[in-house]
mmCIF file of C-alpha atoms in Angstrom:
data_model
loop_
_atom_site.group_PDB
_atom_site.id
_atom_site.type_symbol
_atom_site.label_atom_id
_atom_site.label_comp_id
_atom_site.label_asym_id
_atom_site.label_seq_id
_atom_site.Cartn_x
_atom_site.Cartn_y
_atom_site.Cartn_z
ATOM 1 C CA UNK A 93 -0.024 -0.033 0.045
ATOM 2 C CA UNK A 94 1.252 3.389 -0.903
ATOM 3 C CA UNK A 95 1.469 6.001 1.805
ATOM 4 C CA UNK A 96 0.458 9.636 1.177
ATOM 5 C CA UNK A 97 3.073 12.371 1.497
ATOM 6 C CA UNK A 98 2.078 15.296 3.744
ATOM 7 C CA UNK A 99 2.065 18.808 2.189
ATOM 8 C CA UNK A 100 4.491 19.990 4.704
ATOM 9 C CA UNK A 101 7.025 17.409 3.514
ATOM 10 C CA UNK A 102 7.510 18.534 -0.083
ATOM 11 C CA UNK A 103 10.157 21.037 -0.340
ATOM 12 C CA UNK A 104 9.936 23.305 -3.348
ATOM 13 C CA UNK A 105 12.996 25.185 -4.153
ATOM 14 C CA UNK A 106 12.222 29.040 -3.791
ATOM 15 C CA UNK A 107 13.580 29.878 -7.314
ATOM 16 C CA UNK A 108 10.761 27.783 -8.754
ATOM 17 C CA UNK A 109 7.973 29.666 -7.052
ATOM 18 C CA UNK A 110 6.364 32.693 -8.659
ATOM 19 C CA UNK A 111 7.111 36.013 -7.294
ATOM 20 C CA UNK A 112 3.907 36.608 -5.450
ATOM 21 C CA UNK A 113 4.602 33.223 -3.493
ATOM 22 C CA UNK A 114 8.215 34.364 -2.724
ATOM 23 C CA UNK A 115 7.012 37.593 -1.424
ATOM 24 C CA UNK A 116 4.310 35.528 0.938
ATOM 25 C CA UNK A 117 7.173 33.467 2.279
ATOM 26 C CA UNK A 118 9.323 36.298 3.585
ATOM 27 C CA UNK A 119 9.591 36.194 7.411
ATOM 28 C CA UNK A 120 9.801 39.763 8.065
ATOM 29 C CA UNK A 121 7.476 42.386 6.502
ATOM 30 C CA UNK A 122 9.507 45.402 5.929
ATOM 31 C CA UNK A 123 6.795 47.508 4.747
ATOM 32 C CA UNK A 124 4.978 47.441 8.343
ATOM 33 C CA UNK A 125 8.143 48.296 10.163
ATOM 34 C CA UNK A 126 8.736 51.289 7.478
ATOM 35 C CA UNK A 127 5.070 52.715 7.839
ATOM 36 C CA UNK A 128 5.294 52.089 11.628
ATOM 37 C CA UNK A 129 8.343 54.303 11.643
ATOM 38 C CA UNK A 130 6.451 56.956 9.590
ATOM 39 C CA UNK A 131 3.488 56.899 11.843
ATOM 40 C CA UNK A 132 5.797 57.463 14.905
ATOM 41 C CA UNK A 133 7.395 60.369 13.169
ATOM 42 C CA UNK A 134 3.791 61.909 12.452
ATOM 43 C CA UNK A 135 2.702 61.093 16.207
ATOM 44 C CA UNK A 136 6.313 62.927 17.146
ATOM 45 C CA UNK A 137 4.435 66.207 17.695
ATOM 46 C CA UNK A 138 2.411 64.639 20.715
ATOM 47 C CA UNK A 139 5.532 63.278 22.257
ATOM 48 C CA UNK A 140 7.470 66.824 21.939
ATOM 49 C CA UNK A 141 4.722 69.247 23.471
ATOM 50 C CA UNK A 142 3.931 69.567 26.921
ATOM 51 C CA UNK A 143 0.359 69.405 26.935
ATOM 52 C CA UNK A 144 -2.571 68.630 24.457
ATOM 53 C CA UNK A 145 -3.689 70.688 21.542
ATOM 54 C CA UNK A 146 -6.550 73.038 22.288
ATOM 55 C CA UNK A 147 -8.141 72.867 18.723
ATOM 56 C CA UNK A 148 -10.051 69.600 19.535
ATOM 57 C CA UNK A 149 -11.999 67.794 22.547
ATOM 58 C CA UNK A 150 -8.828 66.788 24.310
ATOM 59 C CA UNK A 151 -9.719 68.460 27.456
ATOM 60 C CA UNK A 152 -13.021 66.723 27.622
ATOM 61 C CA UNK A 153 -11.330 63.265 27.211
ATOM 62 C CA UNK A 154 -8.912 64.459 29.905
ATOM 63 C CA UNK A 155 -11.747 65.055 32.322
ATOM 64 C CA UNK A 156 -13.497 61.724 31.310
ATOM 65 C CA UNK A 157 -10.472 59.899 31.632
ATOM 66 C CA UNK A 158 -9.955 61.238 35.094
ATOM 67 C CA UNK A 159 -13.328 60.231 36.200
ATOM 68 C CA UNK A 160 -13.038 56.693 34.755
ATOM 69 C CA UNK A 161 -9.723 56.267 36.431
ATOM 70 C CA UNK A 162 -11.021 57.155 39.833
ATOM 71 C CA UNK A 163 -14.131 54.969 39.338
ATOM 72 C CA UNK A 164 -11.763 52.030 38.243
ATOM 73 C CA UNK A 165 -9.694 52.673 41.468
ATOM 74 C CA UNK A 166 -12.863 52.735 43.580
ATOM 75 C CA UNK A 167 -13.658 49.184 42.212
ATOM 76 C CA UNK A 168 -16.267 50.352 39.577
ATOM 77 C CA UNK A 169 -14.992 48.775 36.409
ATOM 78 C CA UNK A 170 -17.352 50.254 34.014
ATOM 79 C CA UNK A 171 -19.024 53.269 35.732
ATOM 80 C CA UNK A 172 -22.091 54.845 34.170
ATOM 81 C CA UNK A 173 -22.545 58.007 36.056
ATOM 82 C CA UNK A 174 -20.336 61.208 36.517
ATOM 83 C CA UNK A 175 -20.953 62.843 39.753
ATOM 84 C CA UNK A 176 -19.018 66.008 38.834
ATOM 85 C CA UNK A 177 -21.038 66.744 35.864
ATOM 86 C CA UNK A 178 -23.841 69.252 35.370
ATOM 87 C CA UNK A 179 -22.776 71.554 38.235
ATOM 88 C CA UNK A 180 -22.487 68.648 40.640
ATOM 89 C CA UNK A 181 -25.897 67.098 40.175
ATOM 90 C CA UNK A 182 -24.532 64.227 38.062
ATOM 91 C CA UNK A 183 -24.885 62.985 34.530
ATOM 92 C CA UNK A 184 -24.407 59.890 32.496
ATOM 93 C CA UNK A 185 -20.841 59.662 31.463
ATOM 94 C CA UNK A 186 -21.484 58.426 27.835
ATOM 95 C CA UNK A 187 -23.822 61.397 27.351
ATOM 96 C CA UNK A 188 -22.469 62.682 24.095
ATOM 97 C CA UNK A 189 -19.337 60.931 23.495
ATOM 98 C CA UNK A 190 -18.693 57.228 23.302
ATOM 99 C CA UNK A 191 -16.932 56.007 26.270
ATOM 100 C CA UNK A 192 -14.104 53.652 24.408
ATOM 101 C CA UNK A 193 -11.224 56.421 24.177
ATOM 102 C CA UNK A 194 -11.447 57.830 27.651
ATOM 103 C CA UNK A 195 -11.849 54.161 29.364
ATOM 104 C CA UNK A 196 -8.774 52.948 27.387
ATOM 105 C CA UNK A 197 -6.993 56.165 28.581
ATOM 106 C CA UNK A 198 -8.052 55.501 32.097
ATOM 107 C CA UNK A 199 -6.624 52.081 32.011
ATOM 108 C CA UNK A 200 -3.375 53.436 30.906
ATOM 109 C CA UNK A 201 -3.520 55.902 33.527
ATOM 110 C CA UNK A 202 -4.155 53.386 36.174
ATOM 111 C CA UNK A 203 -1.776 50.881 35.149
ATOM 112 C CA UNK A 204 1.061 52.984 33.832
ATOM 113 C CA UNK A 205 1.125 56.809 34.482
ATOM 114 C CA UNK A 206 0.355 57.146 38.107
ATOM 115 C CA UNK A 207 -2.435 59.730 38.128
ATOM 116 C CA UNK A 208 -1.228 61.813 35.230
ATOM 117 C CA UNK A 209 -4.419 62.109 32.845
ATOM 118 C CA UNK A 210 -2.796 64.252 30.261
ATOM 119 C CA UNK A 211 0.091 61.615 29.661
ATOM 120 C CA UNK A 212 -2.487 59.136 29.382
ATOM 121 C CA UNK A 213 -4.451 60.864 26.870
ATOM 122 C CA UNK A 214 -1.039 61.489 24.880
ATOM 123 C CA UNK A 215 -0.103 57.833 24.990
ATOM 124 C CA UNK A 216 -3.489 56.845 23.387
ATOM 125 C CA UNK A 217 -3.296 59.433 20.763
ATOM 126 C CA UNK A 218 0.355 58.240 19.752
ATOM 127 C CA UNK A 219 -0.813 54.469 19.789
ATOM 128 C CA UNK A 220 -4.016 55.211 17.924
ATOM 129 C CA UNK A 221 -2.064 57.112 15.118
ATOM 130 C CA UNK A 222 0.793 54.369 14.875
ATOM 131 C CA UNK A 223 -1.960 51.584 14.906
ATOM 132 C CA UNK A 224 -4.091 53.258 12.360
ATOM 133 C CA UNK A 225 -1.090 53.703 10.037
ATOM 134 C CA UNK A 226 -0.006 50.216 10.418
ATOM 135 C CA UNK A 227 -3.298 48.711 9.906
ATOM 136 C CA UNK A 228 -4.112 50.652 6.779
ATOM 137 C CA UNK A 229 -0.851 49.356 5.330
ATOM 138 C CA UNK A 230 -1.964 45.723 6.314
ATOM 139 C CA UNK A 231 -5.489 46.230 4.906
ATOM 140 C CA UNK A 232 -4.137 47.696 1.580
#
């Protein structure tokens, strides 16, 4: 009886493969590293300046990040109420803005930046720019 050969056991020389298959067998995709370096270069402005830009809603994200971080430290892992909003009467946290961005910044603040909401928001900005550039390369 003849045994079947596994596909992994068949060794095809690289020079006999078509060009697209040779590129698919590369170990390191240098394009991702290049795009990541360009993305870090674009995000360098967030690393160099001391604060956040005043032309967008960064201040709102810092306040929401602080509220989320305080609630995470108190044991509420997904708070839905902000006691400091609406002149102290309180309001729902995700009232007008989705909570994903400030919640991820709050996790960075609690785990890494030690009570510095501005640095946590800057870290999330830099990570989002680098990840968006890299994922755009991967999708294309």
